[in-house]
Each structure stands twice: as structure tokens, then as C-alpha cells.
Short mmCIF file of C-alpha atoms and ligand atoms in Angstrom, two decimals:
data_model
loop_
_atom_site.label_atom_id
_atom_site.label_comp_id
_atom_site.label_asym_id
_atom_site.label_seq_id
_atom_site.Cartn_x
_atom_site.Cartn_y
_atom_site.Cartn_z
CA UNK O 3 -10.33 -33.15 -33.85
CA UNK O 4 -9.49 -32.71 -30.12
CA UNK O 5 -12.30 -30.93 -27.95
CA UNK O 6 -11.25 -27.57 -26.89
CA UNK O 7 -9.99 -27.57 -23.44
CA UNK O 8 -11.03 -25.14 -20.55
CA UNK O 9 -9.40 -24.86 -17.23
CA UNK O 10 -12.10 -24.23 -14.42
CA UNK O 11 -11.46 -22.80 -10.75
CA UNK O 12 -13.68 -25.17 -8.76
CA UNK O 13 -14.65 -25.52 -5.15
CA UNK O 14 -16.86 -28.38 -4.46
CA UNK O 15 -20.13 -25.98 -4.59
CA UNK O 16 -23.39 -25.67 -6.33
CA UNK O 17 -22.07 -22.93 -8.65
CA UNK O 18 -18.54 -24.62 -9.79
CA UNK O 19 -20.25 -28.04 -10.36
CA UNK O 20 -22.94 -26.52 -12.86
CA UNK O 21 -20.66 -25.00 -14.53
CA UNK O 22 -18.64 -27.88 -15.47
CA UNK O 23 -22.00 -29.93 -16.91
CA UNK O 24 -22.88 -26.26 -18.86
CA UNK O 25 -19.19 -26.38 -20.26
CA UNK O 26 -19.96 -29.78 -21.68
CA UNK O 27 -23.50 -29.52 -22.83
CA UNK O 28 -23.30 -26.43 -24.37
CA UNK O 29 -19.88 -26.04 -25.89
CA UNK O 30 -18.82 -30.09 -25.84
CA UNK O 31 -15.77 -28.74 -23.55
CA UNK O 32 -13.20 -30.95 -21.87
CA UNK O 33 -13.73 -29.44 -18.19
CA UNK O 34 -10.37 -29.73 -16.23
CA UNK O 35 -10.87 -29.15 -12.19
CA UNK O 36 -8.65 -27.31 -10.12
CA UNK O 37 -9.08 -26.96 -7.01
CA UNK O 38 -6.87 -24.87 -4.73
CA UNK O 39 -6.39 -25.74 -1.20
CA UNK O 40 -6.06 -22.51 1.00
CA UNK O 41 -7.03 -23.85 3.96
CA UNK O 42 -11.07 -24.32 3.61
CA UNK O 43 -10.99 -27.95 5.36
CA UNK O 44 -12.93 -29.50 2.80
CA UNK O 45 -11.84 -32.86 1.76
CA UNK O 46 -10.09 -33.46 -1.13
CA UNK O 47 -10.78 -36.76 -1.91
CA UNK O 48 -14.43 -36.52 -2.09
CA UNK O 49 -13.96 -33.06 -3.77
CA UNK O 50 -11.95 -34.60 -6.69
CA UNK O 51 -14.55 -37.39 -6.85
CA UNK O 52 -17.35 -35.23 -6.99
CA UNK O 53 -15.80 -33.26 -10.27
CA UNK O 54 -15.13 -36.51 -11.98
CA UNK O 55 -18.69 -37.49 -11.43
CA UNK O 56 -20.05 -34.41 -12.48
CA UNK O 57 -18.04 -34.87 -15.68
CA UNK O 58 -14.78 -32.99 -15.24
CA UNK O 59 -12.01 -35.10 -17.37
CA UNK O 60 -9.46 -34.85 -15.20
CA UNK O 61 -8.67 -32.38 -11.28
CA UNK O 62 -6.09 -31.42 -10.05
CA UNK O 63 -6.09 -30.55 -6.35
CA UNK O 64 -3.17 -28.44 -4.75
CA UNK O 65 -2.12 -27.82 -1.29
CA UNK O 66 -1.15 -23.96 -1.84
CA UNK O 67 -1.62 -22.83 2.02
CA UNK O 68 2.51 -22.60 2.48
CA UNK O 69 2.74 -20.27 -1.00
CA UNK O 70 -0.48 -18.37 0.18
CA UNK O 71 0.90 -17.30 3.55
CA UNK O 72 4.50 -16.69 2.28
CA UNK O 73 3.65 -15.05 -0.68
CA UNK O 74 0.46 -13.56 -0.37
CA UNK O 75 -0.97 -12.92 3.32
CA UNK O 76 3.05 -12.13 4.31
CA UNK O 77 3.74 -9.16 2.11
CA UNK O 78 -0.18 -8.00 3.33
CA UNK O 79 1.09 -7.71 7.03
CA UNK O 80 4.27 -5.93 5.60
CA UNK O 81 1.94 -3.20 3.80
CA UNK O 82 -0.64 -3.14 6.52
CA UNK O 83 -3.05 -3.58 4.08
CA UNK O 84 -6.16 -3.68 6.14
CA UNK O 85 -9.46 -2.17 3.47
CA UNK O 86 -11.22 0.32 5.16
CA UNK O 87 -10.16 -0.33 8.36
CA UNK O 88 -11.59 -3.77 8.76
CA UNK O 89 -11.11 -6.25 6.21
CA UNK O 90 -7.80 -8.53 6.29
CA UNK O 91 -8.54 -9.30 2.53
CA UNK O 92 -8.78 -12.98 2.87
CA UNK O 93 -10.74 -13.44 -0.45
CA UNK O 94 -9.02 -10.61 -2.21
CA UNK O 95 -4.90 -12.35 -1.59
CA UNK O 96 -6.51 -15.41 -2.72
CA UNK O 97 -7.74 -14.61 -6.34
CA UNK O 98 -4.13 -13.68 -7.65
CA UNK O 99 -3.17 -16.79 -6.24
CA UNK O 100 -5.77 -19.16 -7.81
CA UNK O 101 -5.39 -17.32 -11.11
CA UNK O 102 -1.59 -18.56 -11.26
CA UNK O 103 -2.38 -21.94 -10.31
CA UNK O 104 -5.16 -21.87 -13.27
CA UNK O 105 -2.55 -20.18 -15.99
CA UNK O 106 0.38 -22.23 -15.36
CA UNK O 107 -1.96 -25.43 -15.71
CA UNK O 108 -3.58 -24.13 -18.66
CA UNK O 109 -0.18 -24.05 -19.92
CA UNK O 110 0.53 -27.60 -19.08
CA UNK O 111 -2.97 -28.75 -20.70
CA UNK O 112 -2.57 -26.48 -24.04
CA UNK O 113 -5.99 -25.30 -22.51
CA UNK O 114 -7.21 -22.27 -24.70
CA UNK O 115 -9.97 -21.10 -21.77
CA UNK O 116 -10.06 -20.82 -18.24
CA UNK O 117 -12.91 -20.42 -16.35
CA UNK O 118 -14.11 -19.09 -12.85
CA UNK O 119 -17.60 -19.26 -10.56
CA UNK O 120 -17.79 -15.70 -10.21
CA UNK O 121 -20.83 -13.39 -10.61
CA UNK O 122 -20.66 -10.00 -12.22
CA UNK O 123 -21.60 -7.96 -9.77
CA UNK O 124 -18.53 -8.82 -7.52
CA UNK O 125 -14.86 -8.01 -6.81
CA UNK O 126 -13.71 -11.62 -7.44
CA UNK O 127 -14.45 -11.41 -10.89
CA UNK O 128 -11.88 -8.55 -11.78
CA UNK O 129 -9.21 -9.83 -9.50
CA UNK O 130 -9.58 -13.46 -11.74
CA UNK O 131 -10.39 -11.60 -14.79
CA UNK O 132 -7.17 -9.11 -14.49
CA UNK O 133 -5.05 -11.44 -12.49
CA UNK O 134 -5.38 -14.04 -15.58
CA UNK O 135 -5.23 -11.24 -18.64
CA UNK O 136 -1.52 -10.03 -16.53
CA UNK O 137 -0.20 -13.66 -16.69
CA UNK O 138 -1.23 -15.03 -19.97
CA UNK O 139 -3.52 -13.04 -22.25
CA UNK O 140 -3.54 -15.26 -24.93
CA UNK O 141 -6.24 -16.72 -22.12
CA UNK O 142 -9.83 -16.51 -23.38
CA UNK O 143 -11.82 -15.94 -19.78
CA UNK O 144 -15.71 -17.07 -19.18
CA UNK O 145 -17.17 -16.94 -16.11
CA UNK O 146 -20.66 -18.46 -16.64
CA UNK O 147 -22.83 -17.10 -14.17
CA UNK O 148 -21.85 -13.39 -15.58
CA UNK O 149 -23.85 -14.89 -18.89
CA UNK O 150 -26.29 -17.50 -17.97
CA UNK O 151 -30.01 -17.63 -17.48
CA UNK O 152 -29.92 -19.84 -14.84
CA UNK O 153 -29.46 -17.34 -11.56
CA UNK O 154 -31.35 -18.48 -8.59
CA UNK O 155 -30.06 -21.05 -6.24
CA UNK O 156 -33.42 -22.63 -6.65
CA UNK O 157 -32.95 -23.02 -10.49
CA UNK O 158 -29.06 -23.98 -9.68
CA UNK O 159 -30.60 -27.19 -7.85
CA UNK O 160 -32.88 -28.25 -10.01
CA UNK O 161 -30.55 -28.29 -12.99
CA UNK O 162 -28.12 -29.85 -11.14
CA UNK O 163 -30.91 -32.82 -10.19
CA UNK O 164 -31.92 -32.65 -14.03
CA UNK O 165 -28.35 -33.50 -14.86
CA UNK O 166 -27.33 -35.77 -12.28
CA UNK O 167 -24.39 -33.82 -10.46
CA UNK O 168 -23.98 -34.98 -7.01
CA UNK O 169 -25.45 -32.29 -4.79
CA UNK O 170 -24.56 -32.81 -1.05
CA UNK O 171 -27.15 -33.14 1.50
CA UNK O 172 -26.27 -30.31 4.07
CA UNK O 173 -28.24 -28.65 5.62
CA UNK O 174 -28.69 -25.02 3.14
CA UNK O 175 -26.62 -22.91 4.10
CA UNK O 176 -28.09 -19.22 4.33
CA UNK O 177 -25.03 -17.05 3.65
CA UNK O 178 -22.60 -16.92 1.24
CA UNK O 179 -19.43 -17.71 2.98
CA UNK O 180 -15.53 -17.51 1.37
CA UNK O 181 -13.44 -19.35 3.62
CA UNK O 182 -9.78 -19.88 4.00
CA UNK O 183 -7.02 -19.82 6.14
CA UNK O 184 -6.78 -16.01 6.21
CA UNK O 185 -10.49 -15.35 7.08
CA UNK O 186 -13.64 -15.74 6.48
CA UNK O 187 -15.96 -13.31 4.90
CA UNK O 188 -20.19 -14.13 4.86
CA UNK O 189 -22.45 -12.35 3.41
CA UNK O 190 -26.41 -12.64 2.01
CA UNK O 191 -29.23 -13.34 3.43
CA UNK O 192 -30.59 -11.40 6.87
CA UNK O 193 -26.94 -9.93 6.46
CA UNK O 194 -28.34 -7.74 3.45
CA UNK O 195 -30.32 -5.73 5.80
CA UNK O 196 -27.75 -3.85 7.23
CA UNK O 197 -29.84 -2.55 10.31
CA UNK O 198 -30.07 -6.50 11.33
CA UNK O 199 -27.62 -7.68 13.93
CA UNK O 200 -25.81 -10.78 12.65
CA UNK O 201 -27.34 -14.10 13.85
CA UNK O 202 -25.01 -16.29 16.15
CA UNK O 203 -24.85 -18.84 13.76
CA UNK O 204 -23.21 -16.38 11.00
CA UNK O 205 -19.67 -16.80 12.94
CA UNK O 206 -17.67 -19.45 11.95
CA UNK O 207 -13.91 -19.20 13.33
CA UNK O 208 -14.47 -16.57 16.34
CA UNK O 209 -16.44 -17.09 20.44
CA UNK O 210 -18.41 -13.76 20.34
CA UNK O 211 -17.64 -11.63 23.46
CA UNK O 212 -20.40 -13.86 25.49
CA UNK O 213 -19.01 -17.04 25.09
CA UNK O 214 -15.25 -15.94 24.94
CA UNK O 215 -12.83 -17.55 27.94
CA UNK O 216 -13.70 -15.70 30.90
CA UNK O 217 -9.92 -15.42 31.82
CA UNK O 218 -7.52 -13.27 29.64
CA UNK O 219 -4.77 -15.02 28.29
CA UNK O 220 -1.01 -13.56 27.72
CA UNK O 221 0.67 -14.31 24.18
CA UNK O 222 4.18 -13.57 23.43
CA UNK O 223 4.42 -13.19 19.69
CA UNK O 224 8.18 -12.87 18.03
CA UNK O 225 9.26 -11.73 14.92
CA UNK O 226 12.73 -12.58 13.06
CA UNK O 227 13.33 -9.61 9.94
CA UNK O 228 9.65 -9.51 9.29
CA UNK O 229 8.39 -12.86 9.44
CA UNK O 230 6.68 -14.31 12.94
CA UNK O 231 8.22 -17.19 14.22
CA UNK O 232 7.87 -17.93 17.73
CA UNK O 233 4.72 -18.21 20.14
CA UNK O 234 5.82 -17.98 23.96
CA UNK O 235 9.16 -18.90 22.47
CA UNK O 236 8.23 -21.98 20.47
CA UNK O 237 9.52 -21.92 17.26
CA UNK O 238 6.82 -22.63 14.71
CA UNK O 239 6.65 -23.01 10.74
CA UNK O 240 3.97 -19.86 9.41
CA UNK O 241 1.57 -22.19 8.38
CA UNK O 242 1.37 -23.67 12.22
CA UNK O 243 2.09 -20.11 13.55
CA UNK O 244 -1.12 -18.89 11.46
CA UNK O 245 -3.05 -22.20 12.78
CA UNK O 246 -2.73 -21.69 16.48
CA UNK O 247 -3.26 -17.74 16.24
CA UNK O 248 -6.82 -18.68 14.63
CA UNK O 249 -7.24 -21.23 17.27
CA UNK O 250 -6.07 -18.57 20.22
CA UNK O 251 -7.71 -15.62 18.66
CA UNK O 252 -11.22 -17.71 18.08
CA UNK O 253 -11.04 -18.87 21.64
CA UNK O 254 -10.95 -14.77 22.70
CA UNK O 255 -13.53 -13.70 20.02
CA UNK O 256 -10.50 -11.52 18.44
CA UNK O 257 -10.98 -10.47 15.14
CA UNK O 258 -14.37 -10.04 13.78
CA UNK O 259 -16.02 -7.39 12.00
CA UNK O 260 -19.54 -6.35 10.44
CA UNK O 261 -19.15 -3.44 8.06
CA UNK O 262 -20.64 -1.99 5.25
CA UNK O 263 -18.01 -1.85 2.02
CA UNK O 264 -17.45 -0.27 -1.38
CA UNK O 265 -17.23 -2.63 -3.81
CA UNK O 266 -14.99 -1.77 -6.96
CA UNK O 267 -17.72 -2.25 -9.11
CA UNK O 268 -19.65 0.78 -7.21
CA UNK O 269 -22.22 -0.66 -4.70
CA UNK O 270 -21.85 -0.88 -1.09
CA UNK O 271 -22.02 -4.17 1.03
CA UNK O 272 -22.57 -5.45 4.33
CA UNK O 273 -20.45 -8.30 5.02
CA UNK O 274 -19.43 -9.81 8.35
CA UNK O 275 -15.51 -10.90 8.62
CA UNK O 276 -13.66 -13.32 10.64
CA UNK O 277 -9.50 -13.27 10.64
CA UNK O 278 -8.14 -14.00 13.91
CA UNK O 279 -4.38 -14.89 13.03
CA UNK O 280 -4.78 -11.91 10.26
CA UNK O 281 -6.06 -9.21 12.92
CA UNK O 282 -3.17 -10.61 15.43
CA UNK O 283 0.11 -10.74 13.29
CA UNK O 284 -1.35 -7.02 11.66
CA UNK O 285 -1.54 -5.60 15.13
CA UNK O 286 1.46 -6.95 17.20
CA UNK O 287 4.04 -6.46 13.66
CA UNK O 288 1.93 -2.58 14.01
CA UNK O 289 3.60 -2.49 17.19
CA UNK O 290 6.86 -3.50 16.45
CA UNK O 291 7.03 -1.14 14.07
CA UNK O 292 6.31 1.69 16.61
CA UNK O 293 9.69 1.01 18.52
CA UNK O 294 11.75 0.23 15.24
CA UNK O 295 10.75 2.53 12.72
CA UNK O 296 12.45 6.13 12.77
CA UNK O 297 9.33 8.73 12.26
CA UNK O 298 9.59 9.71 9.17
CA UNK O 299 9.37 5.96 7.75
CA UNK O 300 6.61 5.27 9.76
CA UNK O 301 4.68 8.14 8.32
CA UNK O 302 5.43 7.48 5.10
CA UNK O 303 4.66 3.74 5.28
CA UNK O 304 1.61 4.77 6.20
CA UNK O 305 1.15 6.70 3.40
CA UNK O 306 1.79 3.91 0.72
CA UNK O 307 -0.16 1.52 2.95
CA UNK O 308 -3.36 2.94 1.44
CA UNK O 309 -2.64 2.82 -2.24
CA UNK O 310 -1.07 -0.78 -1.84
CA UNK O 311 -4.69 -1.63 -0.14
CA UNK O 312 -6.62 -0.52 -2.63
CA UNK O 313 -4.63 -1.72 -5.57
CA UNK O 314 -4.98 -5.48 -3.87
CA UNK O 315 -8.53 -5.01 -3.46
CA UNK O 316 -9.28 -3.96 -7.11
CA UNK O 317 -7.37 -6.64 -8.70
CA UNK O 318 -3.95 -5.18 -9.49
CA UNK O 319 -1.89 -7.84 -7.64
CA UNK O 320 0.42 -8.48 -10.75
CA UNK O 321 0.93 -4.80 -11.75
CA UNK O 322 4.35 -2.86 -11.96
CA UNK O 323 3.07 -0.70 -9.24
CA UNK O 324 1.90 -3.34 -7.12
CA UNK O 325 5.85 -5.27 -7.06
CA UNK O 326 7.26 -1.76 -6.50
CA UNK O 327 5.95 -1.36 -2.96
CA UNK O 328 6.22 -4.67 -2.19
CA UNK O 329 9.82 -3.99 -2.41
CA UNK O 330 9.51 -0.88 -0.48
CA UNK O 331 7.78 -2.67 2.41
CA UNK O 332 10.56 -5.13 2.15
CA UNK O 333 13.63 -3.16 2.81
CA UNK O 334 11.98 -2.59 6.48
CA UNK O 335 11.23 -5.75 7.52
CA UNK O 336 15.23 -5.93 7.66
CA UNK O 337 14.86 -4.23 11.34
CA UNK O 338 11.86 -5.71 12.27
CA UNK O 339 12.96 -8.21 14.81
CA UNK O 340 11.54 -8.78 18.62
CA UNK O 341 9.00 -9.46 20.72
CA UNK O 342 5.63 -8.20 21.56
CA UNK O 343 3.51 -9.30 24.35
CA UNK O 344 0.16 -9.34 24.06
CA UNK O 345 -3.29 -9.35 26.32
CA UNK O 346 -6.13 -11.60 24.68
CA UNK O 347 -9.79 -10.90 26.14
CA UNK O 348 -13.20 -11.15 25.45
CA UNK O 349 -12.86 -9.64 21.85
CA UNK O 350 -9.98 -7.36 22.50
CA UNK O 351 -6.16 -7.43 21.44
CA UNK O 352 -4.14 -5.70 23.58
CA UNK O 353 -0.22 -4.60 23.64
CA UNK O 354 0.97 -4.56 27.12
CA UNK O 355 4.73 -5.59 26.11
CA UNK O 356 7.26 -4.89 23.54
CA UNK O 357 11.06 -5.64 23.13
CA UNK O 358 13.74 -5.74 20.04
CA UNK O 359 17.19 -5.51 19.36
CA UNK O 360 16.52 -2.73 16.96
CA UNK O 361 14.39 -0.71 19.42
CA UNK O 362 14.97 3.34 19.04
CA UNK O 363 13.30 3.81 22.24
CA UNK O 364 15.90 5.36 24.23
CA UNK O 365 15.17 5.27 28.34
CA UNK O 366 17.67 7.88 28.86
CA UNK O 367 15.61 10.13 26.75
CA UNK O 368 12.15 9.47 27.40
CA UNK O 369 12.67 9.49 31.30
CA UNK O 370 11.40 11.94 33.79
CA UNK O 371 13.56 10.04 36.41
CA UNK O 372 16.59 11.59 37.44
CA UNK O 373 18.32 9.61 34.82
CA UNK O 374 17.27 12.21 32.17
CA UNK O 375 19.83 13.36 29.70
CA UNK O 376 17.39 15.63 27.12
CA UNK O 377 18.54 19.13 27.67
CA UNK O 378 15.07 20.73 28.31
CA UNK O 379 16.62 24.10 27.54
CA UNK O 380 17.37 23.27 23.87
CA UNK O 381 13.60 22.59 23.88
CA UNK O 382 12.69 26.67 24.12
CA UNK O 383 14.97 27.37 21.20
CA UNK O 384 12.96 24.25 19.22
CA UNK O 385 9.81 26.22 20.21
CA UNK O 386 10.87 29.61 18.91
CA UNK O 387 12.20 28.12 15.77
CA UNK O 388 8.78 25.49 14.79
CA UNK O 389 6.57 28.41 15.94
CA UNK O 390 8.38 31.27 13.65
CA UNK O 391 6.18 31.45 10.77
CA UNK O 392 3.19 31.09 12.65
CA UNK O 393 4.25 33.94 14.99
CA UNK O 394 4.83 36.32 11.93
CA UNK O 395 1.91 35.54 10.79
CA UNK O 396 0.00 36.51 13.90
CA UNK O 397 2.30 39.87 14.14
CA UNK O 398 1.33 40.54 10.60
CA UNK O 399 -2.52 40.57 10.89
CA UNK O 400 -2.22 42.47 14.38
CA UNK O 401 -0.05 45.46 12.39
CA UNK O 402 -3.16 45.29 9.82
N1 LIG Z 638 -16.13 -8.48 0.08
C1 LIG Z 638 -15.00 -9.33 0.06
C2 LIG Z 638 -14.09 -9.00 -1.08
O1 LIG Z 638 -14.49 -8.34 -1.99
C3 LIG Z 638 -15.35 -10.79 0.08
C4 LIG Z 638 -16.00 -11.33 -1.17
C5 LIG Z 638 -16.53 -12.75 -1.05
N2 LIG Z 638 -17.48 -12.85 0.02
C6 LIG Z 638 -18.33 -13.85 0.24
N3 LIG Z 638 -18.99 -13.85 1.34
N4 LIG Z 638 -18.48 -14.83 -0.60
O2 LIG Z 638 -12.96 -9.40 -1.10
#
């Protein structure tokens, strides 16, 4: 008889290797790799090595940074999904993502189980868990490290010298970091007292406001339906576009945050985050949609914004709902075409510039020049008319 195949999510780490030697030695698995490439800059040679030499029977690597920003990170900066206020949801686009990947290979490999590094005390194991039980839940899911004795890092290491598994010789790191093109969030360590200010060494993509350029730099950032596509008029692909705004933004210490969180599964968190592209393209397409937007679509954006948010950060990514006002966010992005120009300094983002062919800003009416065409006298009868009810109101309780 065949062994029973499972399907794991790996990443080169401590965690994902162990689990592919506790696949085989406890359940005589065939362990098939995949590892997603999102933009971590690891190297995928060595990383496919390293899971054959641990044991893995076969790994496939894939290059899904194009599909992640189109599909993923894209329709984010449509929705504005920023969680409470400050997190670009690097980790949280990704999961959905990686879960596909693992399901359609499963498929390929008539693999009965996939498998993921996730603890279960976290948000990544619902988005996995619910991402792969909405695309194929024949799927059995195991994430070992939600059932295992071995829990300590300490323990991790010694099993993995026990068993042979290649462990690299870096220097430890003391955080737990998720890294991709998108962001970076790090957490643990001195980061879990949440009165400590995060070490220098924490940051990874971003100059703090010390070390940032001492010189502001201008940035002219266009948009074509939606989608950015020029910087200073250059025409770039997203991927590139996304590269040089985390190289620009980094430079200028733009994008980083250090907030405490509500995990789905009900505790709070302190986590540090780094998304300098992310916090860009969200801001400047923010403004945009200030001069292109009619009020009342702005307001109600807004609105949906939230619940599309939160349905992303607790896992829903392949729900009914979840399509629905992706669709909704779409059917803007139609007008959303021009140019803003923006002010990069020591940690700030500034707007100082904005131009489209779809602008509703009207000179003619805004002006206080001489140029004015509003009839100011229409605005009394406004006034009498938006104040009524309040103003019978008011008569009412002064007749009482
Ligand atoms: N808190 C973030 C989320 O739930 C990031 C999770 C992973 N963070 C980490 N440092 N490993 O999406």
C-alpha cells in the first residue's frame, strides 16, 4: 500500500522542518514541501535542499509575489482595509493565498492532508484552517504544534539535533518575525512587555526617524482605473512599483507601527509593523479618492471598509460576503485615475499635490476669488431648510 500523503506549508524554519521529521516518524507520512515565495528573500535553492534533507519526498517552490499583489494586497488598497488603524495585513492577505497554493497541489498529489506551522493561539491558524475547509473540505487539516508536546524553541532544537535536520547557524533570532513583500510584522520577546520601547534592531525594512535622509524627498505616484503604475512618470510593473516604494518609504522611515491588537481568538498583542509600499499606495489612492469620489460614495465606502477589514483578518477571505465587496470596491476604481504628489520625511507621508481627469473639484466653486459662481444667497435658504427640524424642536420646548 501507498503511504498516505500530506501536503505541508513550509518556510525554511525551525517549526516547518520538525514538522516534516514528526510527519514521518510518527504517522510514516510522505511529507510534500511547499514553499510559497511572497517576497521573504530567502533562497530557494538551499530552502528546497534543506526539506529534502530533512526528509520531505518531494518541494515545490513557487514564485507567487505577481498573484499576491494583484490579487491579494490590490483589492486591500481598494477596500482600505487597514485593522485598527495600523496594520496593512501583510500576514493576514497571505494565508488565503498559501492555502490555494496547498489545495490545488494536494489535488495534483491525491494528498488526503495538508498541513501548516501554526500555533493555536494565533490568527494564522483560522485563516489556513478556514481558507483550506472553503476550497476543498474533503481536506483533513493538522497543524502540529496545536497538538504536540514539544513547545519550547529550546526543545524544537534539540529534537531537531536528535534527528539530524539541518538547523542553520544564525545568529537566534529574538522575535518572531513574518516577512513578505507587503510587510513585516515582529513580535515576542522584550516586545511582550508592552511598556518597553522596541529595540533598534526589531526594524527590518524602515530608517527610524533618527537615521531617516535628512532631506525630504518629492514622489509623484499615478494611478490608471485603480491600479498604480507610474513613479515620477516611469511606468513600472506592480511588483517593481511595490519594490521601489519599500525601498523609498524605508529610506524615509514611512510606515511603521507598534500597537497593541485583538486577536480573533480573544487576547490582545503587541506587535511592531513595517509596510512601507502598503502605508504609501493606501494613503496617496486615500487621496485620490477625495477628489474623485462624489460624497455619498465616499461615506459609504467607508462604511464597508470596516466589515471587509475584519472579515480578512478573521479568515473569511473565500466567503460569499467577502467576493461581494470586492466587487463593490471594484466598480470605483473605474474613476480612479491621476496623480498624487507626495512629501516623504523623516517618518511622515505627506499629500501636497493631487490631479485627475475625473476630479469633481470644481475651481469655479470652491473659489473666494472673484471668479466665484456659487450663489451665496441660495446658501440662507439651505440654512433655513437643514436647520428646520432642529428649530421646531427648540420652539417646542421654549412653548413648554
Ligand atoms: N498579528 C498579525 C496577524 O494576525 C501578524 C501575525 C504573525 N506575526 C508574527 N510576528 N509572526 O495577522
Amino acid at each position: 500500500m501507498s503511504k498516505k500523503k500530506v501536503v505541508l506549508a513550509y518556510s525554511g524554519g525551525l517549526d516547518t522542518s520538525v514538522i516534516i521529521k514528526w510527519f514521518i516518524m510518527r504517522y510514516q507520512y510522505e511529507v510534500i514541501a511547499v514553499y510559497a515565495d511572497l517576497g521573504q528573500c530567502r533562497d530557494a535553492e538551499k530552502i528546497k535542499e534543506k526539506a529534502l534533507k530533512t526528509g520531505a519526498s518531494k518541494v515545490y517552490v513557487q514564485d507567487v509575489r505577481d498573484e499576491f499583489l494583484d490579487n491579494y494586497c490590490l483589492p486591500a488598497v481598494w477596500a482600505h482595509a487597514v485593522y485598527e488603524d495600523n496594520y496593512y495585513l501583510s500576514a493576514a492577505l497571505s494565508r488565503p493565498l498559501i492555502s490555494k497554493a496547498l489545495v490545488d497541489i494536494a489535488k495534483a498529489e491525491s494528498a488526503h492532508v495538508i498541513a501548516h506551522g501554526s500555533t493555536g493561539k494565533g490568527n494564522d491558524q483560522v485563516r489556513f484552517d478556514v481558507s483550506i475547509m472553503a476550497l476543498a473540505p474533503e481536506i483533513e487539516i493538522v497543524a502540529p504544534l496545536r497538538r504536540w508536546e514539544v513547545n519550547s524553541r529550546a526543545q524544537e532544537i534539540e529534537f531537531a539535533r536528535e534527528h539530524n535536520i539541518p538547523l542553520e547557524i544564525t545568529k537566534e533570532n529574538p522575535y518572531s518575525l513574518d516577512y513578505n513583500i507587503w510587510g513585516a510584522c515582529i513580535e515576542c520577546g522584550i516586545l511582550e512587555d508592552p511598556w518597553q520601547e522596541a529595540p533598534k534592531d526589531v526594524y527590518q525594512l524602515t530608517a527610524s526617524t533618527e537615521t531617516a535622509k535628512a532631506e525630504p524627498e518629492y514622489v509623484e505616484l499615478s494611478f490608471t482605473k485603480g491600479r498604480p503604475t507610474r513613479i515620477n512618470g516611469k511606468e513600472l510593473s506592480l511588483l517593481e512599483l511595490v519594490e521601489e516604494l519599500n525601498r523609498l518609504g524605508g529610506e524615509h522611515g514611512i510606515g511603521r507601527s507598534d500597537m497593541v491588537e485583538n486577536r480573533l481568538v480573544g487576547i490582545k498583542t503587541r506587535e511592531i509593523y513595517e509596510a512601507p509600499a502598503a502605508y504609501i499606495l493606501h494613503f496617496a489612492h486615500a487621496q485620490l479618492e477625495k477628489m474623485v469620489l462624489d460624497k455619498e460614495s465616499l461615506h459609504f465606502r467607508q462604511v464597508l471598509s470596516h466589515k471587509y477589514t475584519e472579515m480578512v483578518y478573521n479568515g473569511l477571505w473565500f466567503s460569499p460576503l467577502k467576493d461581494a465587496l470586492d466587487a463593490f470596491f471594484a466598480k470605483f476604481q473605474l474613476q480612479m485615475t491621476g496623480t498624487i504628489r507626495l512629501k516623504l520625511h523623516k517618518g511622515n507621508c505627506m499629500v501636497v499635490g493631487r490631479k485627475s481627469e475625473n476630479s469633481l473639484y470644481n475651481y469655479s466653486l470652491a473659489t473666494y476669488d472673484e471668479a466665484d459662481a456659487f450663489n451665496h444667497k441660495d446658501g440662507e435658504s439651505f440654512c433655513k431648510i437643514w436647520g428646520l427640524p432642529l428649530k421646531v424642536m427648540a420652539q417646542n420646548k421654549s412653548q413648554k
